[in-house]
Amino acid sequence: MARNRLTLTNGLEVSYLDEGRGVPLLLLHGYCGSAGYWDDVLPLLTAHARVIAPDARGHGETAATEGTYSMEQLAGDALQLLDALNIGQAFVLGHSMGGYTALALAERASDRLLGLGLLHSTTFADDDNGKANREKVAARISREGMQGHIRDLVPKLFSPDNLAPLQAQVDRALSIGWGTSAEGGIGAALGMKERPDRRGVLEALEAPILLLAGESDNVIGPDKRFPVDGPGVTHRLLEGAGHMGMMEQPAAFAEAILAFVAAAKRGDADV
């Protein structure tokens, strides 16, 4: 897919995809990912919508900066991209870390949302063990670079049943991960460590909400997948998927997003 580049008003040079026409969907990828995470679902989505998929700060082909990448900072990058593209409102859908970014964006600028999607993500903050693991990841990357961390991380993102049959997708995720800068890997790990619990953001949000989870996700456990319920909240559980539904079950993943968008446009998002 052809990449576009622009420099945001904060000076960050961003690489992003902008494909399709219609209602805008802003797709925010996860930790050590890139816009390449969406390759399998992009053709399915762009047949019905305009998809904007940036590489996050320090990931893919977007420039890296030093220091901690707070979710608020990543949300600011996303909002500046929407501004640069003259997009007032969009469906903002985030995978894993992208979901944490989407929540920070919703807290700051809920009026920009046509809908919010947490894709293999959660509202909950890291517990003490999770925070310690983020520190260990940052320290390891500082010592060794990205290679070993990504080699250990990526297989855990897929359902164990999918590792062999989806070897090409696993290899692609590895390649994308190895393309993450060390500054990005460290900055984003420390930023996720510091993120607050944002369940209250979902509870207060007036826009429709999609919570999409993988049946075999070992990163986001069953107790964290569906933190809120009620009118306007859609729960979708993908069978045969771990943490990487866009690669493991792309047709079902795309269908869940398109059904959510269509229902939101009709005004009956509780499907």
C-alpha positions as protocol buffer text, in pm:
chain_id: "A"
residue {
  index: 1
  type: MET
  ca { x: 0 y: 0 z: 0 }
}
residue {
  index: 2
  type: ALA
  ca { x: 129 y: 345 z: -90 }
}
residue {
  index: 3
  type: ARG
  ca { x: 227 y: 551 z: 213 }
}
residue {
  index: 4
  type: ASN
  ca { x: 164 y: 920 z: 256 }
}
residue {
  index: 5
  type: ARG
  ca { x: 379 y: 1152 z: 464 }
}
residue {
  index: 6
  type: LEU
  ca { x: 318 y: 1482 z: 631 }
}
residue {
  index: 7
  type: THR
  ca { x: 461 y: 1686 z: 914 }
}
residue {
  index: 8
  type: LEU
  ca { x: 219 y: 1759 z: 1198 }
}
residue {
  index: 9
  type: THR
  ca { x: 198 y: 2099 z: 1363 }
}
residue {
  index: 10
  type: ASN
  ca { x: 396 y: 1954 z: 1655 }
}
residue {
  index: 11
  type: GLY
  ca { x: 683 y: 1882 z: 1413 }
}
residue {
  index: 12
  type: LEU
  ca { x: 642 y: 1503 z: 1398 }
}
residue {
  index: 13
  type: GLU
  ca { x: 681 y: 1350 z: 1053 }
}
residue {
  index: 14
  type: VAL
  ca { x: 405 y: 1091 z: 1017 }
}
residue {
  index: 15
  type: SER
  ca { x: 361 y: 806 z: 769 }
}
residue {
  index: 16
  type: TYR
  ca { x: 4 y: 695 z: 705 }
}
residue {
  index: 17
  type: LEU
  ca { x: -232 y: 517 z: 468 }
}
residue {
  index: 18
  type: ASP
  ca { x: -538 y: 696 z: 333 }
}
residue {
  index: 19
  type: GLU
  ca { x: -749 y: 464 z: 119 }
}
residue {
  index: 20
  type: GLY
  ca { x: -1112 y: 439 z: 12 }
}
residue {
  index: 21
  type: ARG
  ca { x: -1403 y: 681 z: 19 }
}
residue {
  index: 22
  type: GLY
  ca { x: -1695 y: 745 z: 249 }
}
residue {
  index: 23
  type: VAL
  ca { x: -1724 y: 762 z: 625 }
}
residue {
  index: 24
  type: PRO
  ca { x: -1375 y: 801 z: 780 }
}
residue {
  index: 25
  type: LEU
  ca { x: -1229 y: 524 z: 995 }
}
residue {
  index: 26
  type: LEU
  ca { x: -912 y: 607 z: 1186 }
}
residue {
  index: 27
  type: LEU
  ca { x: -730 y: 281 z: 1264 }
}
residue {
  index: 28
  type: LEU
  ca { x: -465 y: 294 z: 1536 }
}
residue {
  index: 29
  type: HIS
  ca { x: -234 y: -7 z: 1554 }
}
residue {
  index: 30
  type: GLY
  ca { x: -87 y: -175 z: 1858 }
}
residue {
  index: 31
  type: TYR
  ca { x: 254 y: -180 z: 2027 }
}
residue {
  index: 32
  type: CYS
  ca { x: 544 y: -256 z: 1794 }
}
residue {
  index: 33
  type: GLY
  ca { x: 302 y: -263 z: 1502 }
}
residue {
  index: 34
  type: SER
  ca { x: 245 y: -37 z: 1205 }
}
residue {
  index: 35
  type: ALA
  ca { x: -21 y: 40 z: 946 }
}
residue {
  index: 36
  type: GLY
  ca { x: 92 y: -289 z: 791 }
}
residue {
  index: 37
  type: TYR
  ca { x: -108 y: -467 z: 1062 }
}
residue {
  index: 38
  type: TRP
  ca { x: -422 y: -380 z: 865 }
}
residue {
  index: 39
  type: ASP
  ca { x: -312 y: -519 z: 527 }
}
residue {
  index: 40
  type: ASP
  ca { x: -552 y: -815 z: 530 }
}
residue {
  index: 41
  type: VAL
  ca { x: -860 y: -613 z: 634 }
}
residue {
  index: 42
  type: LEU
  ca { x: -790 y: -293 z: 443 }
}
residue {
  index: 43
  type: PRO
  ca { x: -943 y: -406 z: 111 }
}
residue {
  index: 44
  type: LEU
  ca { x: -1255 y: -525 z: 295 }
}
residue {
  index: 45
  type: LEU
  ca { x: -1295 y: -194 z: 476 }
}
residue {
  index: 46
  type: THR
  ca { x: -1206 y: 45 z: 194 }
}
residue {
  index: 47
  type: ALA
  ca { x: -1483 y: -100 z: -21 }
}
residue {
  index: 48
  type: HIS
  ca { x: -1722 y: 77 z: 217 }
}
residue {
  index: 49
  type: ALA
  ca { x: -1530 y: 353 z: 397 }
}
residue {
  index: 50
  type: ARG
  ca { x: -1230 y: 584 z: 395 }
}
residue {
  index: 51
  type: VAL
  ca { x: -955 y: 433 z: 608 }
}
residue {
  index: 52
  type: ILE
  ca { x: -679 y: 643 z: 760 }
}
residue {
  index: 53
  type: ALA
  ca { x: -411 y: 425 z: 921 }
}
residue {
  index: 54
  type: PRO
  ca { x: -104 y: 600 z: 1061 }
}
residue {
  index: 55
  type: ASP
  ca { x: 216 y: 453 z: 1194 }
}
residue {
  index: 56
  type: ALA
  ca { x: 238 y: 563 z: 1558 }
}
residue {
  index: 57
  type: ARG
  ca { x: 524 y: 777 z: 1681 }
}
residue {
  index: 58
  type: GLY
  ca { x: 844 y: 572 z: 1672 }
}
residue {
  index: 59
  type: HIS
  ca { x: 676 y: 285 z: 1485 }
}
residue {
  index: 60
  type: GLY
  ca { x: 687 y: 187 z: 1120 }
}
residue {
  index: 61
  type: GLU
  ca { x: 796 y: 481 z: 906 }
}
residue {
  index: 62
  type: THR
  ca { x: 686 y: 756 z: 1145 }
}
residue {
  index: 63
  type: ALA
  ca { x: 970 y: 948 z: 1310 }
}
residue {
  index: 64
  type: ALA
  ca { x: 1084 y: 854 z: 1659 }
}
residue {
  index: 65
  type: THR
  ca { x: 1137 y: 1090 z: 1949 }
}
residue {
  index: 66
  type: GLU
  ca { x: 1311 y: 1027 z: 2279 }
}
residue {
  index: 67
  type: GLY
  ca { x: 1135 y: 989 z: 2610 }
}
residue {
  index: 68
  type: THR
  ca { x: 808 y: 840 z: 2729 }
}
residue {
  index: 69
  type: TYR
  ca { x: 522 y: 828 z: 2477 }
}
residue {
  index: 70
  type: SER
  ca { x: 215 y: 895 z: 2686 }
}
residue {
  index: 71
  type: MET
  ca { x: -117 y: 782 z: 2548 }
}
residue {
  index: 72
  type: GLU
  ca { x: -221 y: 1148 z: 2563 }
}
residue {
  index: 73
  type: GLN
  ca { x: 72 y: 1238 z: 2338 }
}
residue {
  index: 74
  type: LEU
  ca { x: -16 y: 963 z: 2089 }
}
residue {
  index: 75
  type: ALA
  ca { x: -378 y: 1083 z: 2095 }
}
residue {
  index: 76
  type: GLY
  ca { x: -256 y: 1434 z: 2019 }
}
residue {
  index: 77
  type: ASP
  ca { x: -66 y: 1300 z: 1718 }
}
residue {
  index: 78
  type: ALA
  ca { x: -383 y: 1130 z: 1593 }
}
residue {
  index: 79
  type: LEU
  ca { x: -594 y: 1443 z: 1637 }
}
residue {
  index: 80
  type: GLN
  ca { x: -337 y: 1653 z: 1452 }
}
residue {
  index: 81
  type: LEU
  ca { x: -345 y: 1404 z: 1165 }
}
residue {
  index: 82
  type: LEU
  ca { x: -724 y: 1433 z: 1145 }
}
residue {
  index: 83
  type: ASP
  ca { x: -688 y: 1811 z: 1147 }
}
residue {
  index: 84
  type: ALA
  ca { x: -429 y: 1801 z: 870 }
}
residue {
  index: 85
  type: LEU
  ca { x: -664 y: 1588 z: 658 }
}
residue {
  index: 86
  type: ASN
  ca { x: -959 y: 1820 z: 733 }
}
residue {
  index: 87
  type: ILE
  ca { x: -1154 y: 1540 z: 901 }
}
residue {
  index: 88
  type: GLY
  ca { x: -1380 y: 1678 z: 1171 }
}
residue {
  index: 89
  type: GLN
  ca { x: -1524 y: 1350 z: 1296 }
}
residue {
  index: 90
  type: ALA
  ca { x: -1430 y: 987 z: 1248 }
}
residue {
  index: 91
  type: PHE
  ca { x: -1483 y: 640 z: 1383 }
}
residue {
  index: 92
  type: VAL
  ca { x: -1168 y: 588 z: 1592 }
}
residue {
  index: 93
  type: LEU
  ca { x: -1076 y: 222 z: 1628 }
}
residue {
  index: 94
  type: GLY
  ca { x: -766 y: 115 z: 1817 }
}
residue {
  index: 95
  type: HIS
  ca { x: -593 y: -220 z: 1844 }
}
residue {
  index: 96
  type: SER
  ca { x: -430 y: -293 z: 2183 }
}
residue {
  index: 97
  type: MET
  ca { x: -208 y: 13 z: 2248 }
}
residue {
  index: 98
  type: GLY
  ca { x: -408 y: 188 z: 1977 }
}
residue {
  index: 99
  type: GLY
  ca { x: -714 y: 133 z: 2195 }
}
residue {
  index: 100
  type: TYR
  ca { x: -541 y: 303 z: 2487 }
}
residue {
  index: 101
  type: THR
  ca { x: -465 y: 592 z: 2251 }
}
residue {
  index: 102
  type: ALA
  ca { x: -826 y: 600 z: 2132 }
}
residue {
  index: 103
  type: LEU
  ca { x: -946 y: 622 z: 2493 }
}
residue {
  index: 104
  type: ALA
  ca { x: -713 y: 915 z: 2559 }
}
residue {
  index: 105
  type: LEU
  ca { x: -846 y: 1080 z: 2242 }
}
residue {
  index: 106
  type: ALA
  ca { x: -1205 y: 1021 z: 2356 }
}
residue {
  index: 107
  type: GLU
  ca { x: -1129 y: 1176 z: 2694 }
}
residue {
  index: 108
  type: ARG
  ca { x: -978 y: 1484 z: 2530 }
}
residue {
  index: 109
  type: ALA
  ca { x: -1205 y: 1532 z: 2230 }
}
residue {
  index: 110
  type: SER
  ca { x: -1519 y: 1316 z: 2246 }
}
residue {
  index: 111
  type: ASP
  ca { x: -1687 y: 1551 z: 1999 }
}
residue {
  index: 112
  type: ARG
  ca { x: -1453 y: 1422 z: 1727 }
}
residue {
  index: 113
  type: LEU
  ca { x: -1589 y: 1067 z: 1754 }
}
residue {
  index: 114
  type: LEU
  ca { x: -1856 y: 913 z: 1536 }
}
residue {
  index: 115
  type: GLY
  ca { x: -1785 y: 595 z: 1730 }
}
residue {
  index: 116
  type: LEU
  ca { x: -1509 y: 436 z: 1938 }
}
residue {
  index: 117
  type: GLY
  ca { x: -1371 y: 86 z: 1893 }
}
residue {
  index: 118
  type: LEU
  ca { x: -1145 y: -104 z: 2131 }
}
residue {
  index: 119
  type: LEU
  ca { x: -1004 y: -395 z: 1929 }
}
residue {
  index: 120
  type: HIS
  ca { x: -827 y: -650 z: 2151 }
}
residue {
  index: 121
  type: SER
  ca { x: -785 y: -371 z: 2404 }
}
residue {
  index: 122
  type: THR
  ca { x: -916 y: -262 z: 2743 }
}
residue {
  index: 123
  type: THR
  ca { x: -987 y: 36 z: 2965 }
}
residue {
  index: 124
  type: PHE
  ca { x: -792 y: -99 z: 3261 }
}
residue {
  index: 125
  type: ALA
  ca { x: -454 y: 31 z: 3374 }
}
residue {
  index: 126
  type: ASP
  ca { x: -158 y: -201 z: 3425 }
}
residue {
  index: 127
  type: ASP
  ca { x: -141 y: -368 z: 3764 }
}
residue {
  index: 128
  type: ASP
  ca { x: 186 y: -370 z: 3958 }
}
residue {
  index: 129
  type: ASN
  ca { x: 309 y: -679 z: 3776 }
}
residue {
  index: 130
  type: GLY
  ca { x: 220 y: -526 z: 3441 }
}
residue {
  index: 131
  type: LYS
  ca { x: 405 y: -206 z: 3526 }
}
residue {
  index: 132
  type: ALA
  ca { x: 713 y: -406 z: 3628 }
}
residue {
  index: 133
  type: ASN
  ca { x: 702 y: -596 z: 3299 }
}
residue {
  index: 134
  type: ARG
  ca { x: 688 y: -269 z: 3103 }
}
residue {
  index: 135
  type: GLU
  ca { x: 1002 y: -158 z: 3286 }
}
residue {
  index: 136
  type: LYS
  ca { x: 1174 y: -486 z: 3203 }
}
residue {
  index: 137
  type: VAL
  ca { x: 1081 y: -453 z: 2836 }
}
residue {
  index: 138
  type: ALA
  ca { x: 1218 y: -98 z: 2820 }
}
residue {
  index: 139
  type: ALA
  ca { x: 1540 y: -203 z: 2993 }
}
residue {
  index: 140
  type: ARG
  ca { x: 1584 y: -502 z: 2761 }
}
residue {
  index: 141
  type: ILE
  ca { x: 1535 y: -293 z: 2448 }
}
residue {
  index: 142
  type: SER
  ca { x: 1782 y: -39 z: 2583 }
}
residue {
  index: 143
  type: ARG
  ca { x: 2041 y: -315 z: 2630 }
}
residue {
  index: 144
  type: GLU
  ca { x: 1974 y: -537 z: 2328 }
}
residue {
  index: 145
  type: GLY
  ca { x: 1766 y: -351 z: 2071 }
}
residue {
  index: 146
  type: MET
  ca { x: 1438 y: -481 z: 1933 }
}
residue {
  index: 147
  type: GLN
  ca { x: 1530 y: -823 z: 1795 }
}
residue {
  index: 148
  type: GLY
  ca { x: 1498 y: -1046 z: 2101 }
}
residue {
  index: 149
  type: HIS
  ca { x: 1196 y: -870 z: 2245 }
}
residue {
  index: 150
  type: ILE
  ca { x: 997 y: -897 z: 1921 }
}
residue {
  index: 151
  type: ARG
  ca { x: 1099 y: -1262 z: 1874 }
}
residue {
  index: 152
  type: ASP
  ca { x: 955 y: -1338 z: 2219 }
}
residue {
  index: 153
  type: LEU
  ca { x: 651 y: -1109 z: 2191 }
}
residue {
  index: 154
  type: VAL
  ca { x: 491 y: -1186 z: 1856 }
}
residue {
  index: 155
  type: PRO
  ca { x: 414 y: -1558 z: 1901 }
}
residue {
  index: 156
  type: LYS
  ca { x: 225 y: -1470 z: 2221 }
}
residue {
  index: 157
  type: LEU
  ca { x: -4 y: -1240 z: 2024 }
}
residue {
  index: 158
  type: PHE
  ca { x: -152 y: -1521 z: 1814 }
}
residue {
  index: 159
  type: SER
  ca { x: -372 y: -1806 z: 1924 }
}
residue {
  index: 160
  type: PRO
  ca { x: -145 y: -2111 z: 1971 }
}
residue {
  index: 161
  type: ASP
  ca { x: -363 y: -2297 z: 1721 }
}
residue {
  index: 162
  type: ASN
  ca { x: -280 y: -2036 z: 1455 }
}
residue {
  index: 163
  type: LEU
  ca { x: 98 y: -2024 z: 1483 }
}
residue {
  index: 164
  type: ALA
  ca { x: 162 y: -2301 z: 1231 }
}
residue {
  index: 165
  type: PRO
  ca { x: -119 y: -2244 z: 978 }
}
residue {
  index: 166
  type: LEU
  ca { x: -69 y: -1865 z: 983 }
}
residue {
  index: 167
  type: GLN
  ca { x: 311 y: -1871 z: 967 }
}
residue {
  index: 168
  type: ALA
  ca { x: 311 y: -1605 z: 693 }
}
residue {
  index: 169
  type: GLN
  ca { x: 111 y: -1368 z: 913 }
}
residue {
  index: 170
  type: VAL
  ca { x: 336 y: -1440 z: 1211 }
}
residue {
  index: 171
  type: ASP
  ca { x: 641 y: -1366 z: 997 }
}
residue {
  index: 172
  type: ARG
  ca { x: 483 y: -1040 z: 880 }
}
residue {
  index: 173
  type: ALA
  ca { x: 414 y: -936 z: 1240 }
}
residue {
  index: 174
  type: LEU
  ca { x: 775 y: -1019 z: 1328 }
}
residue {
  index: 175
  type: SER
  ca { x: 903 y: -811 z: 1037 }
}
residue {
  index: 176
  type: ILE
  ca { x: 681 y: -517 z: 1133 }
}
residue {
  index: 177
  type: GLY
  ca { x: 796 y: -543 z: 1495 }
}
residue {
  index: 178
  type: TRP
  ca { x: 1161 y: -543 z: 1397 }
}
residue {
  index: 179
  type: GLY
  ca { x: 1090 y: -223 z: 1204 }
}
residue {
  index: 180
  type: THR
  ca { x: 1001 y: -44 z: 1527 }
}
residue {
  index: 181
  type: SER
  ca { x: 1271 y: 193 z: 1648 }
}
residue {
  index: 182
  type: ALA
  ca { x: 1428 y: 129 z: 1987 }
}
residue {
  index: 183
  type: GLU
  ca { x: 1312 y: 476 z: 2094 }
}
residue {
  index: 184
  type: GLY
  ca { x: 957 y: 380 z: 1993 }
}
residue {
  index: 185
  type: GLY
  ca { x: 969 y: 46 z: 2171 }
}
residue {
  index: 186
  type: ILE
  ca { x: 1095 y: 205 z: 2492 }
}
residue {
  index: 187
  type: GLY
  ca { x: 880 y: 518 z: 2476 }
}
residue {
  index: 188
  type: ALA
  ca { x: 556 y: 333 z: 2411 }
}
residue {
  index: 189
  type: ALA
  ca { x: 625 y: 67 z: 2676 }
}
residue {
  index: 190
  type: LEU
  ca { x: 680 y: 337 z: 2939 }
}
residue {
  index: 191
  type: GLY
  ca { x: 376 y: 528 z: 2817 }
}
residue {
  index: 192
  type: MET
  ca { x: 151 y: 225 z: 2852 }
}
residue {
  index: 193
  type: LYS
  ca { x: 289 y: 169 z: 3201 }
}
residue {
  index: 194
  type: GLU
  ca { x: 171 y: 516 z: 3305 }
}
residue {
  index: 195
  type: ARG
  ca { x: -176 y: 508 z: 3150 }
}
residue {
  index: 196
  type: PRO
  ca { x: -470 y: 549 z: 3389 }
}
residue {
  index: 197
  type: ASP
  ca { x: -786 y: 343 z: 3413 }
}
residue {
  index: 198
  type: ARG
  ca { x: -1029 y: 496 z: 3164 }
}
residue {
  index: 199
  type: ARG
  ca { x: -1342 y: 293 z: 3221 }
}
residue {
  index: 200
  type: GLY
  ca { x: -1515 y: 617 z: 3316 }
}
residue {
  index: 201
  type: VAL
  ca { x: -1445 y: 754 z: 2969 }
}
residue {
  index: 202
  type: LEU
  ca { x: -1645 y: 471 z: 2814 }
}
residue {
  index: 203
  type: GLU
  ca { x: -1923 y: 503 z: 3070 }
}
residue {
  index: 204
  type: ALA
  ca { x: -1962 y: 874 z: 2992 }
}
residue {
  index: 205
  type: LEU
  ca { x: -1920 y: 852 z: 2616 }
}
residue {
  index: 206
  type: GLU
  ca { x: -2227 y: 935 z: 2411 }
}
residue {
  index: 207
  type: ALA
  ca { x: -2087 y: 796 z: 2086 }
}
residue {
  index: 208
  type: PRO
  ca { x: -2140 y: 426 z: 1998 }
}
residue {
  index: 209
  type: ILE
  ca { x: -1880 y: 183 z: 2131 }
}
residue {
  index: 210
  type: LEU
  ca { x: -1744 y: -141 z: 1984 }
}
residue {
  index: 211
  type: LEU
  ca { x: -1560 y: -384 z: 2212 }
}
residue {
  index: 212
  type: LEU
  ca { x: -1405 y: -658 z: 1999 }
}
residue {
  index: 213
  type: ALA
  ca { x: -1213 y: -942 z: 2161 }
}
residue {
  index: 214
  type: GLY
  ca { x: -1041 y: -1264 z: 2062 }
}
residue {
  index: 215
  type: GLU
  ca { x: -1164 y: -1588 z: 2212 }
}
residue {
  index: 216
  type: SER
  ca { x: -806 y: -1707 z: 2262 }
}
residue {
  index: 217
  type: ASP
  ca { x: -645 y: -1372 z: 2349 }
}
residue {
  index: 218
  type: ASN
  ca { x: -378 y: -1431 z: 2612 }
}
residue {
  index: 219
  type: VAL
  ca { x: -293 y: -1059 z: 2634 }
}
residue {
  index: 220
  type: ILE
  ca { x: -640 y: -923 z: 2717 }
}
residue {
  index: 221
  type: GLY
  ca { x: -799 y: -1181 z: 2946 }
}
residue {
  index: 222
  type: PRO
  ca { x: -1174 y: -1253 z: 2970 }
}
residue {
  index: 223
  type: ASP
  ca { x: -1214 y: -1031 z: 3276 }
}
residue {
  index: 224
  type: LYS
  ca { x: -1086 y: -724 z: 3087 }
}
residue {
  index: 225
  type: ARG
  ca { x: -1248 y: -761 z: 2744 }
}
residue {
  index: 226
  type: PHE
  ca { x: -1591 y: -611 z: 2802 }
}
residue {
  index: 227
  type: PRO
  ca { x: -1554 y: -351 z: 3079 }
}
residue {
  index: 228
  type: VAL
  ca { x: -1885 y: -175 z: 3003 }
}
residue {
  index: 229
  type: ASP
  ca { x: -2227 y: -272 z: 2874 }
}
residue {
  index: 230
  type: GLY
  ca { x: -2546 y: -94 z: 2790 }
}
residue {
  index: 231
  type: PRO
  ca { x: -2725 y: 85 z: 2507 }
}
residue {
  index: 232
  type: GLY
  ca { x: -2487 y: 180 z: 2230 }
}
residue {
  index: 233
  type: VAL
  ca { x: -2223 y: -75 z: 2336 }
}
residue {
  index: 234
  type: THR
  ca { x: -2151 y: -363 z: 2099 }
}
residue {
  index: 235
  type: HIS
  ca { x: -1965 y: -674 z: 2220 }
}
residue {
  index: 236
  type: ARG
  ca { x: -1804 y: -902 z: 1960 }
}
residue {
  index: 237
  type: LEU
  ca { x: -1604 y: -1214 z: 2039 }
}
residue {
  index: 238
  type: LEU
  ca { x: -1398 y: -1354 z: 1752 }
}
residue {
  index: 239
  type: GLU
  ca { x: -1371 y: -1732 z: 1754 }
}
residue {
  index: 240
  type: GLY
  ca { x: -1038 y: -1868 z: 1640 }
}
residue {
  index: 241
  type: ALA
  ca { x: -851 y: -1548 z: 1720 }
}
residue {
  index: 242
  type: GLY
  ca { x: -597 y: -1446 z: 1978 }
}
residue {
  index: 243
  type: HIS
  ca { x: -477 y: -1086 z: 2007 }
}
residue {
  index: 244
  type: MET
  ca { x: -437 y: -1034 z: 1631 }
}
residue {
  index: 245
  type: GLY
  ca { x: -786 y: -1070 z: 1486 }
}
residue {
  index: 246
  type: MET
  ca { x: -702 y: -852 z: 1187 }
}
residue {
  index: 247
  type: MET
  ca { x: -453 y: -1120 z: 1078 }
}
residue {
  index: 248
  type: GLU
  ca { x: -609 y: -1431 z: 1230 }
}
residue {
  index: 249
  type: GLN
  ca { x: -972 y: -1377 z: 1129 }
}
residue {
  index: 250
  type: PRO
  ca { x: -966 y: -1082 z: 885 }
}
residue {
  index: 251
  type: ALA
  ca { x: -1309 y: -1140 z: 730 }
}
residue {
  index: 252
  type: ALA
  ca { x: -1487 y: -1164 z: 1067 }
}
residue {
  index: 253
  type: PHE
  ca { x: -1281 y: -873 z: 1202 }
}
residue {
  index: 254
  type: ALA
  ca { x: -1375 y: -647 z: 911 }
}
residue {
  index: 255
  type: GLU
  ca { x: -1737 y: -759 z: 921 }
}
residue {
  index: 256
  type: ALA
  ca { x: -1760 y: -666 z: 1289 }
}
residue {
  index: 257
  type: ILE
  ca { x: -1629 y: -316 z: 1219 }
}
residue {
  index: 258
  type: LEU
  ca { x: -1853 y: -260 z: 916 }
}
residue {
  index: 259
  type: ALA
  ca { x: -2162 y: -388 z: 1098 }
}
residue {
  index: 260
  type: PHE
  ca { x: -2084 y: -156 z: 1388 }
}
residue {
  index: 261
  type: VAL
  ca { x: -2036 y: 143 z: 1158 }
}
residue {
  index: 262
  type: ALA
  ca { x: -2355 y: 67 z: 967 }
}
residue {
  index: 263
  type: ALA
  ca { x: -2555 y: 31 z: 1290 }
}
residue {
  index: 264
  type: ALA
  ca { x: -2409 y: 354 z: 1427 }
}
residue {
  index: 265
  type: LYS
  ca { x: -2507 y: 540 z: 1111 }
}
residue {
  index: 266
  type: ARG
  ca { x: -2861 y: 401 z: 1147 }
}
residue {
  index: 267
  type: GLY
  ca { x: -2867 y: 503 z: 1511 }
}
residue {
  index: 268
  type: ASP
  ca { x: -2907 y: 153 z: 1655 }
}
residue {
  index: 269
  type: ALA
  ca { x: -2549 y: 65 z: 1750 }
}
residue {
  index: 270
  type: ASP
  ca { x: -2653 y: -174 z: 2025 }
}
residue {
  index: 271
  type: VAL
  ca { x: -2636 y: -484 z: 1803 }
}
